[in-house]
PDB file of N, CA and C in Angstrom:
ATOM      1  N   MET A   1      15.649  71.002   0.566  1.00 53.00           N
ATOM      2  CA  MET A   1      15.255  69.652   0.793  1.00 53.00           C
ATOM      3  C   MET A   1      16.250  68.754   0.049  1.00 53.00           C
ATOM      4  N   ARG A   2      16.545  67.674   0.704  1.00 55.00           N
ATOM      5  CA  ARG A   2      17.518  66.758   0.160  1.00 55.00           C
ATOM      6  C   ARG A   2      16.782  65.510  -0.393  1.00 55.00           C
ATOM      7  N   THR A   3      17.147  65.116  -1.608  1.00 57.00           N
ATOM      8  CA  THR A   3      16.586  63.914  -2.190  1.00 57.00           C
ATOM      9  C   THR A   3      17.672  62.870  -2.356  1.00 57.00           C
ATOM     10  N   SER A   4      17.279  61.657  -2.307  1.00 54.00           N
ATOM     11  CA  SER A   4      18.231  60.556  -2.425  1.00 54.00           C
ATOM     12  C   SER A   4      17.862  59.656  -3.584  1.00 54.00           C
ATOM     13  N   ASN A   5      18.823  59.199  -4.278  1.00 57.00           N
ATOM     14  CA  ASN A   5      18.603  58.284  -5.382  1.00 57.00           C
ATOM     15  C   ASN A   5      18.737  56.835  -4.934  1.00 57.00           C
ATOM     16  N   ARG A   6      18.840  56.620  -3.682  1.00 58.00           N
ATOM     17  CA  ARG A   6      18.993  55.269  -3.171  1.00 58.00           C
ATOM     18  C   ARG A   6      17.661  54.474  -3.219  1.00 58.00           C
ATOM     19  N   VAL A   7      17.732  53.246  -3.576  1.00 56.00           N
ATOM     20  CA  VAL A   7      16.587  52.370  -3.571  1.00 56.00           C
ATOM     21  C   VAL A   7      16.777  51.430  -2.414  1.00 56.00           C
ATOM     22  N   HIS A   8      15.728  51.330  -1.627  1.00 53.00           N
ATOM     23  CA  HIS A   8      15.835  50.405  -0.454  1.00 53.00           C
ATOM     24  C   HIS A   8      15.646  48.972  -0.933  1.00 53.00           C
ATOM     25  N   ARG A   9      16.640  48.118  -0.678  1.00 56.00           N
ATOM     26  CA  ARG A   9      16.568  46.707  -1.066  1.00 56.00           C
ATOM     27  C   ARG A   9      16.730  45.836   0.159  1.00 56.00           C
ATOM     28  N   THR A  10      16.048  44.737   0.111  1.00 54.00           N
ATOM     29  CA  THR A  10      16.173  43.777   1.210  1.00 54.00           C
ATOM     30  C   THR A  10      17.454  43.020   0.984  1.00 54.00           C
ATOM     31  N   PRO A  11      18.159  42.721   2.046  1.00 56.00           N
ATOM     32  CA  PRO A  11      19.403  41.950   1.900  1.00 56.00           C
ATOM     33  C   PRO A  11      19.089  40.548   1.297  1.00 56.00           C
ATOM     34  N   ALA A  12      19.974  40.060   0.488  1.00 57.00           N
ATOM     35  CA  ALA A  12      19.786  38.748  -0.164  1.00 57.00           C
ATOM     36  C   ALA A  12      19.839  37.662   0.918  1.00 57.00           C
ATOM     37  N   ALA A  13      19.041  36.622   0.659  1.00 53.00           N
ATOM     38  CA  ALA A  13      19.031  35.481   1.594  1.00 53.00           C
ATOM     39  C   ALA A  13      20.332  34.727   1.434  1.00 53.00           C
ATOM     40  N   PRO A  14      20.816  34.117   2.529  1.00 56.00           N
ATOM     41  CA  PRO A  14      22.033  33.321   2.455  1.00 56.00           C
ATOM     42  C   PRO A  14      21.878  32.198   1.404  1.00 56.00           C
ATOM     43  N   ALA A  15      22.983  31.838   0.747  1.00 56.00           N
ATOM     44  CA  ALA A  15      22.945  30.860  -0.336  1.00 56.00           C
ATOM     45  C   ALA A  15      22.355  29.519   0.125  1.00 56.00           C
ATOM     46  N   GLY A  16      22.679  29.032   1.310  1.00 58.00           N
ATOM     47  CA  GLY A  16      22.155  27.739   1.798  1.00 58.00           C
ATOM     48  C   GLY A  16      20.638  27.798   1.950  1.00 58.00           C
ATOM     49  N   ARG A  17      20.153  28.906   2.409  1.00 60.00           N
ATOM     50  CA  ARG A  17      18.710  29.064   2.611  1.00 60.00           C
ATOM     51  C   ARG A  17      17.971  29.018   1.279  1.00 60.00           C
ATOM     52  N   THR A  18      18.527  29.686   0.281  1.00 60.00           N
ATOM     53  CA  THR A  18      17.913  29.726  -1.044  1.00 60.00           C
ATOM     54  C   THR A  18      17.876  28.331  -1.665  1.00 60.00           C
ATOM     55  N   THR A  19      19.014  27.645  -1.560  1.00 60.00           N
ATOM     56  CA  THR A  19      19.105  26.276  -2.142  1.00 60.00           C
ATOM     57  C   THR A  19      18.066  25.380  -1.489  1.00 60.00           C
ATOM     58  N   ARG A  20      17.948  25.471  -0.165  1.00 63.00           N
ATOM     59  CA  ARG A  20      16.993  24.628   0.588  1.00 63.00           C
ATOM     60  C   ARG A  20      15.576  24.969   0.147  1.00 63.00           C
ATOM     61  N   SER A  21      15.263  26.222  -0.038  1.00 62.00           N
ATOM     62  CA  SER A  21      13.918  26.630  -0.476  1.00 62.00           C
ATOM     63  C   SER A  21      13.617  26.085  -1.853  1.00 62.00           C
ATOM     64  N   VAL A  22      14.548  26.120  -2.768  1.00 60.00           N
ATOM     65  CA  VAL A  22      14.368  25.593  -4.117  1.00 60.00           C
ATOM     66  C   VAL A  22      14.127  24.101  -4.062  1.00 60.00           C
ATOM     67  N   ARG A  23      14.904  23.365  -3.282  1.00 68.00           N
ATOM     68  CA  ARG A  23      14.757  21.930  -3.121  1.00 68.00           C
ATOM     69  C   ARG A  23      13.332  21.585  -2.587  1.00 68.00           C
ATOM     70  N   CYS A  24      12.923  22.317  -1.583  1.00 56.00           N
ATOM     71  CA  CYS A  24      11.595  22.079  -0.997  1.00 56.00           C
ATOM     72  C   CYS A  24      10.507  22.348  -2.018  1.00 56.00           C
ATOM     73  N   LEU A  25      10.679  23.382  -2.782  1.00 56.00           N
ATOM     74  CA  LEU A  25       9.712  23.704  -3.797  1.00 56.00           C
ATOM     75  C   LEU A  25       9.602  22.616  -4.874  1.00 56.00           C
ATOM     76  N   LEU A  26      10.755  22.120  -5.312  1.00 59.00           N
ATOM     77  CA  LEU A  26      10.793  21.054  -6.289  1.00 59.00           C
ATOM     78  C   LEU A  26      10.155  19.772  -5.759  1.00 59.00           C
ATOM     79  N   LEU A  27      10.478  19.440  -4.500  1.00 59.00           N
ATOM     80  CA  LEU A  27       9.887  18.237  -3.898  1.00 59.00           C
ATOM     81  C   LEU A  27       8.387  18.402  -3.776  1.00 59.00           C
ATOM     82  N   ALA A  28       7.902  19.538  -3.367  1.00 62.00           N
ATOM     83  CA  ALA A  28       6.475  19.776  -3.243  1.00 62.00           C
ATOM     84  C   ALA A  28       5.780  19.646  -4.575  1.00 62.00           C
ATOM     85  N   CYS A  29       6.409  20.163  -5.641  1.00 51.00           N
ATOM     86  CA  CYS A  29       5.861  20.042  -6.991  1.00 51.00           C
ATOM     87  C   CYS A  29       5.784  18.610  -7.435  1.00 51.00           C
ATOM     88  N   ALA A  30       6.815  17.840  -7.191  1.00 57.00           N
ATOM     89  CA  ALA A  30       6.839  16.426  -7.578  1.00 57.00           C
ATOM     90  C   ALA A  30       5.739  15.626  -6.860  1.00 57.00           C
ATOM     91  N   VAL A  31       5.596  15.849  -5.559  1.00 54.00           N
ATOM     92  CA  VAL A  31       4.571  15.165  -4.781  1.00 54.00           C
ATOM     93  C   VAL A  31       3.196  15.575  -5.275  1.00 54.00           C
ATOM     94  N   GLY A  32       3.021  16.829  -5.488  1.00 53.00           N
ATOM     95  CA  GLY A  32       1.716  17.354  -5.977  1.00 53.00           C
ATOM     96  C   GLY A  32       1.368  16.749  -7.325  1.00 53.00           C
ATOM     97  N   ALA A  33       2.358  16.661  -8.232  1.00 51.00           N
ATOM     98  CA  ALA A  33       2.094  16.084  -9.538  1.00 51.00           C
ATOM     99  C   ALA A  33       1.701  14.605  -9.440  1.00 51.00           C
ATOM    100  N   ALA A  34       2.371  13.889  -8.534  1.00 48.00           N
ATOM    101  CA  ALA A  34       2.082  12.454  -8.364  1.00 48.00           C
ATOM    102  C   ALA A  34       0.646  12.279  -7.835  1.00 48.00           C
ATOM    103  N   VAL A  35       0.281  13.104  -6.877  1.00 45.00           N
ATOM    104  CA  VAL A  35      -1.097  13.007  -6.314  1.00 45.00           C
ATOM    105  C   VAL A  35      -2.126  13.397  -7.334  1.00 45.00           C
ATOM    106  N   LEU A  36      -1.906  14.458  -8.059  1.00 44.00           N
ATOM    107  CA  LEU A  36      -2.909  14.945  -9.046  1.00 44.00           C
ATOM    108  C   LEU A  36      -3.036  13.993 -10.238  1.00 44.00           C
ATOM    109  N   THR A  37      -1.997  13.318 -10.595  1.00 41.00           N
ATOM    110  CA  THR A  37      -2.097  12.388 -11.768  1.00 41.00           C
ATOM    111  C   THR A  37      -2.495  10.982 -11.349  1.00 41.00           C
ATOM    112  N   GLY A  38      -2.626  10.741 -10.050  1.00 46.00           N
ATOM    113  CA  GLY A  38      -3.019   9.418  -9.585  1.00 46.00           C
ATOM    114  C   GLY A  38      -1.878   8.439  -9.637  1.00 46.00           C
ATOM    115  N   CYS A  39      -0.666   8.947  -9.735  1.00 52.00           N
ATOM    116  CA  CYS A  39       0.510   8.098  -9.813  1.00 52.00           C
ATOM    117  C   CYS A  39       0.688   7.361  -8.498  1.00 52.00           C
ATOM    118  N   SER A  40       0.930   6.069  -8.625  1.00 53.00           N
ATOM    119  CA  SER A  40       1.130   5.226  -7.433  1.00 53.00           C
ATOM    120  C   SER A  40       2.584   5.103  -7.151  1.00 53.00           C
ATOM    121  N   MET A  41       2.936   5.114  -5.907  1.00 65.00           N
ATOM    122  CA  MET A  41       4.328   4.961  -5.487  1.00 65.00           C
ATOM    123  C   MET A  41       4.663   3.479  -5.326  1.00 65.00           C
ATOM    124  N   GLU A  42       3.680   2.594  -5.520  1.00 79.00           N
ATOM    125  CA  GLU A  42       3.918   1.178  -5.386  1.00 79.00           C
ATOM    126  C   GLU A  42       4.536   0.636  -6.686  1.00 79.00           C
ATOM    127  N   GLU A  43       5.407  -0.342  -6.539  1.00 94.00           N
ATOM    128  CA  GLU A  43       6.061  -0.969  -7.695  1.00 94.00           C
ATOM    129  C   GLU A  43       5.123  -2.053  -8.266  1.00 94.00           C
ATOM    130  N   ALA A  44       4.777  -1.922  -9.539  1.00 95.00           N
ATOM    131  CA  ALA A  44       3.885  -2.862 -10.180  1.00 95.00           C
ATOM    132  C   ALA A  44       4.553  -4.226 -10.309  1.00 95.00           C
ATOM    133  N   THR A  45       3.747  -5.312 -10.216  1.00 95.00           N
ATOM    134  CA  THR A  45       4.271  -6.645 -10.395  1.00 95.00           C
ATOM    135  C   THR A  45       4.859  -6.807 -11.792  1.00 95.00           C
ATOM    136  N   CYS A  46       4.154  -6.349 -12.784  1.00 96.00           N
ATOM    137  CA  CYS A  46       4.648  -6.413 -14.173  1.00 96.00           C
ATOM    138  C   CYS A  46       4.516  -5.036 -14.820  1.00 96.00           C
ATOM    139  N   GLY A  47       5.197  -4.868 -15.928  1.00 95.00           N
ATOM    140  CA  GLY A  47       5.130  -3.595 -16.656  1.00 95.00           C
ATOM    141  C   GLY A  47       3.854  -3.501 -17.495  1.00 95.00           C
ATOM    142  N   GLY A  48       3.629  -2.351 -18.059  1.00 95.00           N
ATOM    143  CA  GLY A  48       2.496  -2.164 -18.927  1.00 95.00           C
ATOM    144  C   GLY A  48       2.520  -3.124 -20.099  1.00 95.00           C
ATOM    145  N   GLY A  49       1.384  -3.676 -20.455  1.00 97.00           N
ATOM    146  CA  GLY A  49       1.335  -4.595 -21.552  1.00 97.00           C
ATOM    147  C   GLY A  49       1.705  -6.043 -21.201  1.00 97.00           C
ATOM    148  N   GLU A  50       1.829  -6.319 -19.883  1.00 97.00           N
ATOM    149  CA  GLU A  50       2.201  -7.661 -19.431  1.00 97.00           C
ATOM    150  C   GLU A  50       1.281  -8.062 -18.295  1.00 97.00           C
ATOM    151  N   TYR A  51       1.247  -9.422 -18.048  1.00 97.00           N
ATOM    152  CA  TYR A  51       0.483  -9.918 -16.910  1.00 97.00           C
ATOM    153  C   TYR A  51       1.364 -10.955 -16.197  1.00 97.00           C
ATOM    154  N   PRO A  52       1.164 -11.114 -14.862  1.00 97.00           N
ATOM    155  CA  PRO A  52       1.998 -12.035 -14.087  1.00 97.00           C
ATOM    156  C   PRO A  52       1.515 -13.467 -14.210  1.00 97.00           C
ATOM    157  N   VAL A  53       2.466 -14.400 -14.167  1.00 98.00           N
ATOM    158  CA  VAL A  53       2.164 -15.822 -14.155  1.00 98.00           C
ATOM    159  C   VAL A  53       2.955 -16.470 -13.024  1.00 98.00           C
ATOM    160  N   LEU A  54       2.481 -17.636 -12.541  1.00 97.00           N
ATOM    161  CA  LEU A  54       3.032 -18.332 -11.420  1.00 97.00           C
ATOM    162  C   LEU A  54       3.634 -19.646 -11.907  1.00 97.00           C
ATOM    163  N   SER A  55       4.790 -20.010 -11.338  1.00 97.00           N
ATOM    164  CA  SER A  55       5.362 -21.305 -11.707  1.00 97.00           C
ATOM    165  C   SER A  55       4.572 -22.407 -11.043  1.00 97.00           C
ATOM    166  N   VAL A  56       4.292 -23.461 -11.800  1.00 96.00           N
ATOM    167  CA  VAL A  56       3.550 -24.616 -11.274  1.00 96.00           C
ATOM    168  C   VAL A  56       4.436 -25.363 -10.284  1.00 96.00           C
ATOM    169  N   GLY A  57       3.902 -25.550  -9.082  1.00 94.00           N
ATOM    170  CA  GLY A  57       4.646 -26.285  -8.036  1.00 94.00           C
ATOM    171  C   GLY A  57       5.702 -25.490  -7.328  1.00 94.00           C
ATOM    172  N   GLY A  58       5.834 -24.197  -7.579  1.00 94.00           N
ATOM    173  CA  GLY A  58       6.841 -23.365  -6.927  1.00 94.00           C
ATOM    174  C   GLY A  58       6.322 -21.981  -6.712  1.00 94.00           C
ATOM    175  N   THR A  59       7.179 -21.155  -6.112  1.00 93.00           N
ATOM    176  CA  THR A  59       6.777 -19.787  -5.798  1.00 93.00           C
ATOM    177  C   THR A  59       7.332 -18.763  -6.783  1.00 93.00           C
ATOM    178  N   GLY A  60       7.979 -19.257  -7.839  1.00 94.00           N
ATOM    179  CA  GLY A  60       8.518 -18.334  -8.846  1.00 94.00           C
ATOM    180  C   GLY A  60       7.429 -17.692  -9.644  1.00 94.00           C
ATOM    181  N   SER A  61       7.741 -16.571 -10.231  1.00 96.00           N
ATOM    182  CA  SER A  61       6.746 -15.891 -11.096  1.00 96.00           C
ATOM    183  C   SER A  61       7.476 -15.246 -12.261  1.00 96.00           C
ATOM    184  N   ALA A  62       6.720 -14.846 -13.231  1.00 97.00           N
ATOM    185  CA  ALA A  62       7.257 -14.173 -14.392  1.00 97.00           C
ATOM    186  C   ALA A  62       6.220 -13.237 -14.967  1.00 97.00           C
ATOM    187  N   CYS A  63       6.591 -12.473 -15.942  1.00 97.00           N
ATOM    188  CA  CYS A  63       5.646 -11.590 -16.637  1.00 97.00           C
ATOM    189  C   CYS A  63       5.592 -11.979 -18.106  1.00 97.00           C
ATOM    190  N   VAL A  64       4.405 -12.052 -18.643  1.00 98.00           N
ATOM    191  CA  VAL A  64       4.187 -12.479 -20.031  1.00 98.00           C
ATOM    192  C   VAL A  64       3.449 -11.383 -20.765  1.00 98.00           C
ATOM    193  N   PRO A  65       3.858 -11.115 -22.000  1.00 98.00           N
ATOM    194  CA  PRO A  65       3.158 -10.069 -22.783  1.00 98.00           C
ATOM    195  C   PRO A  65       1.662 -10.426 -22.968  1.00 98.00           C
ATOM    196  N   ASN A  66       0.837  -9.386 -22.845  1.00 97.00           N
ATOM    197  CA  ASN A  66      -0.603  -9.599 -23.083  1.00 97.00           C
ATOM    198  C   ASN A  66      -0.822 -10.266 -24.395  1.00 97.00           C
ATOM    199  N   GLY A  67      -1.773 -11.186 -24.447  1.00 97.00           N
ATOM    200  CA  GLY A  67      -2.107 -11.871 -25.675  1.00 97.00           C
ATOM    201  C   GLY A  67      -1.298 -13.152 -25.890  1.00 97.00           C
ATOM    202  N   GLU A  68      -0.258 -13.386 -25.106  1.00 98.00           N
ATOM    203  CA  GLU A  68       0.550 -14.591 -25.202  1.00 98.00           C
ATOM    204  C   GLU A  68       0.159 -15.535 -24.047  1.00 98.00           C
ATOM    205  N   GLU A  69       0.318 -16.831 -24.298  1.00 98.00           N
ATOM    206  CA  GLU A  69       0.060 -17.835 -23.282  1.00 98.00           C
ATOM    207  C   GLU A  69       1.297 -17.959 -22.363  1.00 98.00           C
ATOM    208  N   PRO A  70       1.090 -18.416 -21.111  1.00 97.00           N
ATOM    209  CA  PRO A  70       2.239 -18.601 -20.224  1.00 97.00           C
ATOM    210  C   PRO A  70       3.227 -19.639 -20.769  1.00 97.00           C
ATOM    211  N   PRO A  71       4.503 -19.511 -20.523  1.00 97.00           N
ATOM    212  CA  PRO A  71       5.444 -20.496 -21.007  1.00 97.00           C
ATOM    213  C   PRO A  71       5.265 -21.808 -20.248  1.00 97.00           C
ATOM    214  N   GLU A  72       5.853 -22.901 -20.765  1.00 97.00           N
ATOM    215  CA  GLU A  72       5.761 -24.195 -20.105  1.00 97.00           C
ATOM    216  C   GLU A  72       6.296 -24.119 -18.688  1.00 97.00           C
ATOM    217  N   GLY A  73       5.521 -24.732 -17.790  1.00 97.00           N
ATOM    218  CA  GLY A  73       5.887 -24.709 -16.382  1.00 97.00           C
ATOM    219  C   GLY A  73       5.287 -23.581 -15.587  1.00 97.00           C
ATOM    220  N   TYR A  74       4.560 -22.684 -16.267  1.00 98.00           N
ATOM    221  CA  TYR A  74       3.896 -21.550 -15.625  1.00 98.00           C
ATOM    222  C   TYR A  74       2.407 -21.599 -15.943  1.00 98.00           C
ATOM    223  N   THR A  75       1.643 -20.963 -15.090  1.00 97.00           N
ATOM    224  CA  THR A  75       0.192 -20.882 -15.287  1.00 97.00           C
ATOM    225  C   THR A  75      -0.280 -19.493 -14.829  1.00 97.00           C
ATOM    226  N   ARG A  76      -1.450 -19.142 -15.273  1.00 97.00           N
ATOM    227  CA  ARG A  76      -2.053 -17.863 -14.824  1.00 97.00           C
ATOM    228  C   ARG A  76      -2.450 -17.984 -13.328  1.00 97.00           C
ATOM    229  N   TYR A  77      -2.413 -16.899 -12.649  1.00 97.00           N
ATOM    230  CA  TYR A  77      -2.904 -16.883 -11.274  1.00 97.00           C
ATOM    231  C   TYR A  77      -4.393 -17.121 -11.287  1.00 97.00           C
ATOM    232  N   PRO A  78      -4.952 -17.795 -10.240  1.00 97.00           N
ATOM    233  CA  PRO A  78      -6.406 -17.964 -10.179  1.00 97.00           C
ATOM    234  C   PRO A  78      -7.114 -16.585 -10.172  1.00 97.00           C
ATOM    235  N   GLU A  79      -8.268 -16.539 -10.814  1.00 96.00           N
ATOM    236  CA  GLU A  79      -9.010 -15.297 -10.896  1.00 96.00           C
ATOM    237  C   GLU A  79      -9.267 -14.704  -9.519  1.00 96.00           C
ATOM    238  N   GLY A  80      -9.056 -13.432  -9.384  1.00 97.00           N
ATOM    239  CA  GLY A  80      -9.272 -12.712  -8.138  1.00 97.00           C
ATOM    240  C   GLY A  80      -8.120 -12.819  -7.134  1.00 97.00           C
ATOM    241  N   LYS A  81      -7.063 -13.563  -7.519  1.00 97.00           N
ATOM    242  CA  LYS A  81      -5.913 -13.775  -6.609  1.00 97.00           C
ATOM    243  C   LYS A  81      -4.597 -13.391  -7.329  1.00 97.00           C
ATOM    244  N   VAL A  82      -4.707 -12.387  -8.178  1.00 97.00           N
ATOM    245  CA  VAL A  82      -3.551 -11.946  -8.976  1.00 97.00           C
ATOM    246  C   VAL A  82      -2.848 -10.802  -8.247  1.00 97.00           C
ATOM    247  N   PRO A  83      -1.539 -10.936  -7.977  1.00 97.00           N
ATOM    248  CA  PRO A  83      -0.801  -9.804  -7.384  1.00 97.00           C
ATOM    249  C   PRO A  83      -0.663  -8.669  -8.375  1.00 97.00           C
ATOM    250  N   GLU A  84      -0.895  -7.459  -7.908  1.00 96.00           N
ATOM    251  CA  GLU A  84      -0.781  -6.290  -8.767  1.00 96.00           C
ATOM    252  C   GLU A  84       0.451  -5.449  -8.432  1.00 96.00           C
ATOM    253  N   HIS A  85       0.843  -5.400  -7.135  1.00 97.00           N
ATOM    254  CA  HIS A  85       1.956  -4.627  -6.702  1.00 97.00           C
ATOM    255  C   HIS A  85       2.857  -5.458  -5.790  1.00 97.00           C
ATOM    256  N   VAL A  86       4.147  -5.206  -5.822  1.00 95.00           N
ATOM    257  CA  VAL A  86       5.103  -5.883  -4.974  1.00 95.00           C
ATOM    258  C   VAL A  86       4.713  -5.638  -3.517  1.00 95.00           C
ATOM    259  N   GLY A  87       4.573  -6.722  -2.747  1.00 95.00           N
ATOM    260  CA  GLY A  87       4.218  -6.613  -1.331  1.00 95.00           C
ATOM    261  C   GLY A  87       2.739  -6.531  -1.045  1.00 95.00           C
ATOM    262  N   ASP A  88       1.882  -6.561  -2.075  1.00 97.00           N
ATOM    263  CA  ASP A  88       0.419  -6.471  -1.777  1.00 97.00           C
ATOM    264  C   ASP A  88      -0.052  -7.829  -1.216  1.00 97.00           C
ATOM    265  N   LYS A  89      -1.331  -7.891  -0.894  1.00 97.00           N
ATOM    266  CA  LYS A  89      -1.946  -9.071  -0.270  1.00 97.00           C
ATOM    267  C   LYS A  89      -1.634 -10.367  -1.049  1.00 97.00           C
ATOM    268  N   TRP A  90      -1.848 -10.321  -2.340  1.00 98.00           N
ATOM    269  CA  TRP A  90      -1.646 -11.538  -3.120  1.00 98.00           C
ATOM    270  C   TRP A  90      -0.202 -11.854  -3.403  1.00 98.00           C
ATOM    271  N   ASP A  91       0.645 -10.849  -3.485  1.00 97.00           N
ATOM    272  CA  ASP A  91       2.075 -11.080  -3.670  1.00 97.00           C
ATOM    273  C   ASP A  91       2.620 -11.825  -2.442  1.00 97.00           C
ATOM    274  N   THR A  92       2.205 -11.368  -1.264  1.00 96.00           N
ATOM    275  CA  THR A  92       2.622 -12.008  -0.013  1.00 96.00           C
ATOM    276  C   THR A  92       2.056 -13.438   0.085  1.00 96.00           C
ATOM    277  N   TYR A  93       0.803 -13.596  -0.272  1.00 97.00           N
ATOM    278  CA  TYR A  93       0.150 -14.924  -0.215  1.00 97.00           C
ATOM    279  C   TYR A  93       0.914 -15.947  -1.085  1.00 97.00           C
ATOM    280  N   TRP A  94       1.239 -15.576  -2.287  1.00 97.00           N
ATOM    281  CA  TRP A  94       1.909 -16.516  -3.209  1.00 97.00           C
ATOM    282  C   TRP A  94       3.342 -16.820  -2.864  1.00 97.00           C
ATOM    283  N   GLN A  95       3.861 -16.190  -1.836  1.00 95.00           N
ATOM    284  CA  GLN A  95       5.225 -16.543  -1.352  1.00 95.00           C
ATOM    285  C   GLN A  95       5.194 -17.831  -0.583  1.00 95.00           C
ATOM    286  N   THR A  96       4.003 -18.224  -0.104  1.00 96.00           N
ATOM    287  CA  THR A  96       3.890 -19.456   0.702  1.00 96.00           C
ATOM    288  C   THR A  96       2.886 -20.465   0.057  1.00 96.00           C
ATOM    289  N   HIS A  97       2.336 -20.115  -1.092  1.00 97.00           N
ATOM    290  CA  HIS A  97       1.368 -20.985  -1.758  1.00 97.00           C
ATOM    291  C   HIS A  97       1.734 -21.090  -3.217  1.00 97.00           C
ATOM    292  N   THR A  98       1.231 -22.119  -3.887  1.00 97.00           N
ATOM    293  CA  THR A  98       1.434 -22.298  -5.295  1.00 97.00           C
ATOM    294  C   THR A  98       0.250 -23.060  -5.900  1.00 97.00           C
ATOM    295  N   VAL A  99       0.315 -23.345  -7.157  1.00 97.00           N
ATOM    296  CA  VAL A  99      -0.676 -24.139  -7.843  1.00 97.00           C
ATOM    297  C   VAL A  99      -0.001 -25.436  -8.292  1.00 97.00           C
ATOM    298  N   ASP A 100      -0.622 -26.604  -8.001  1.00 96.00           N
ATOM    299  CA  ASP A 100      -0.016 -27.840  -8.405  1.00 96.00           C
ATOM    300  C   ASP A 100      -0.383 -28.167  -9.845  1.00 96.00           C
ATOM    301  N   GLU A 101       0.101 -29.296 -10.394  1.00 94.00           N
ATOM    302  CA  GLU A 101      -0.118 -29.660 -11.779  1.00 94.00           C
ATOM    303  C   GLU A 101      -1.582 -29.907 -12.128  1.00 94.00           C
ATOM    304  N   HIS A 102      -2.452 -29.995 -11.110  1.00 95.00           N
ATOM    305  CA  HIS A 102      -3.899 -30.166 -11.345  1.00 95.00           C
ATOM    306  C   HIS A 102      -4.675 -28.877 -11.193  1.00 95.00           C
ATOM    307  N   GLY A 103      -3.925 -27.772 -10.926  1.00 95.00           N
ATOM    308  CA  GLY A 103      -4.582 -26.484 -10.786  1.00 95.00           C
ATOM    309  C   GLY A 103      -5.096 -26.201  -9.417  1.00 95.00           C
ATOM    310  N   LYS A 104      -4.767 -27.052  -8.449  1.00 97.00           N
ATOM    311  CA  LYS A 104      -5.227 -26.873  -7.077  1.00 97.00           C
ATOM    312  C   LYS A 104      -4.207 -26.030  -6.307  1.00 97.00           C
ATOM    313  N   ILE A 105      -4.735 -25.058  -5.506  1.00 97.00           N
ATOM    314  CA  ILE A 105      -3.878 -24.224  -4.671  1.00 97.00           C
ATOM    315  C   ILE A 105      -3.405 -25.027  -3.491  1.00 97.00           C
ATOM    316  N   VAL A 106      -2.079 -25.074  -3.265  1.00 97.00           N
ATOM    317  CA  VAL A 106      -1.463 -25.821  -2.163  1.00 97.00           C
ATOM    318  C   VAL A 106      -0.437 -24.937  -1.472  1.00 97.00           C
ATOM    319  N   GLU A 107      -0.170 -25.259  -0.196  1.00 96.00           N
ATOM    320  CA  GLU A 107       0.886 -24.581   0.518  1.00 96.00           C
ATOM    321  C   GLU A 107       2.231 -25.139   0.059  1.00 96.00           C
ATOM    322  N   VAL A 108       3.224 -24.285  -0.002  1.00 92.00           N
ATOM    323  CA  VAL A 108       4.571 -24.703  -0.371  1.00 92.00           C
ATOM    324  C   VAL A 108       5.236 -25.266   0.900  1.00 92.00           C
ATOM    325  N   PRO A 109       5.862 -26.431   0.768  1.00 83.00           N
ATOM    326  CA  PRO A 109       6.567 -26.932   1.961  1.00 83.00           C
ATOM    327  C   PRO A 109       7.655 -25.943   2.435  1.00 83.00           C
ATOM    328  N   GLU A 110       7.926 -25.909   3.716  1.00 78.00           N
ATOM    329  CA  GLU A 110       8.944 -24.999   4.288  1.00 78.00           C
ATOM    330  C   GLU A 110      10.272 -25.214   3.551  1.00 78.00           C
ATOM    331  N   GLY A 111      10.885 -24.134   3.143  1.00 65.00           N
ATOM    332  CA  GLY A 111      12.136 -24.194   2.437  1.00 65.00           C
ATOM    333  C   GLY A 111      11.980 -24.550   0.951  1.00 65.00           C
ATOM    334  N   GLY A 112      10.732 -24.671   0.462  1.00 58.00           N
ATOM    335  CA  GLY A 112      10.505 -25.065  -0.927  1.00 58.00           C
ATOM    336  C   GLY A 112      10.292 -23.928  -1.778  1.00 58.00           C
TER     337      GLY A 112
END
């Protein structure tokens, strides 16, 4: 009887296929981590520890550190109408509206 010392091995996968598999695995892990941690893919209006303010009479905005008052020429957004993410409902709304010097919400004139 003849015995063989050969071990049957599967041929290695082509290099391109292995690289693609690793990339897919890394992408799947990143997406899974974002979903599991509740990470949002939306860009926040302001960073952590800041709140957004609106320029009086214009459509400009800025971010102010929590605990500080808005700088001159800026005011807080009206309650319940604060943009939280770039492109959200209120961010879009404030592109065409502003607050006047009396605190009244007004439409911004075209081109203003």
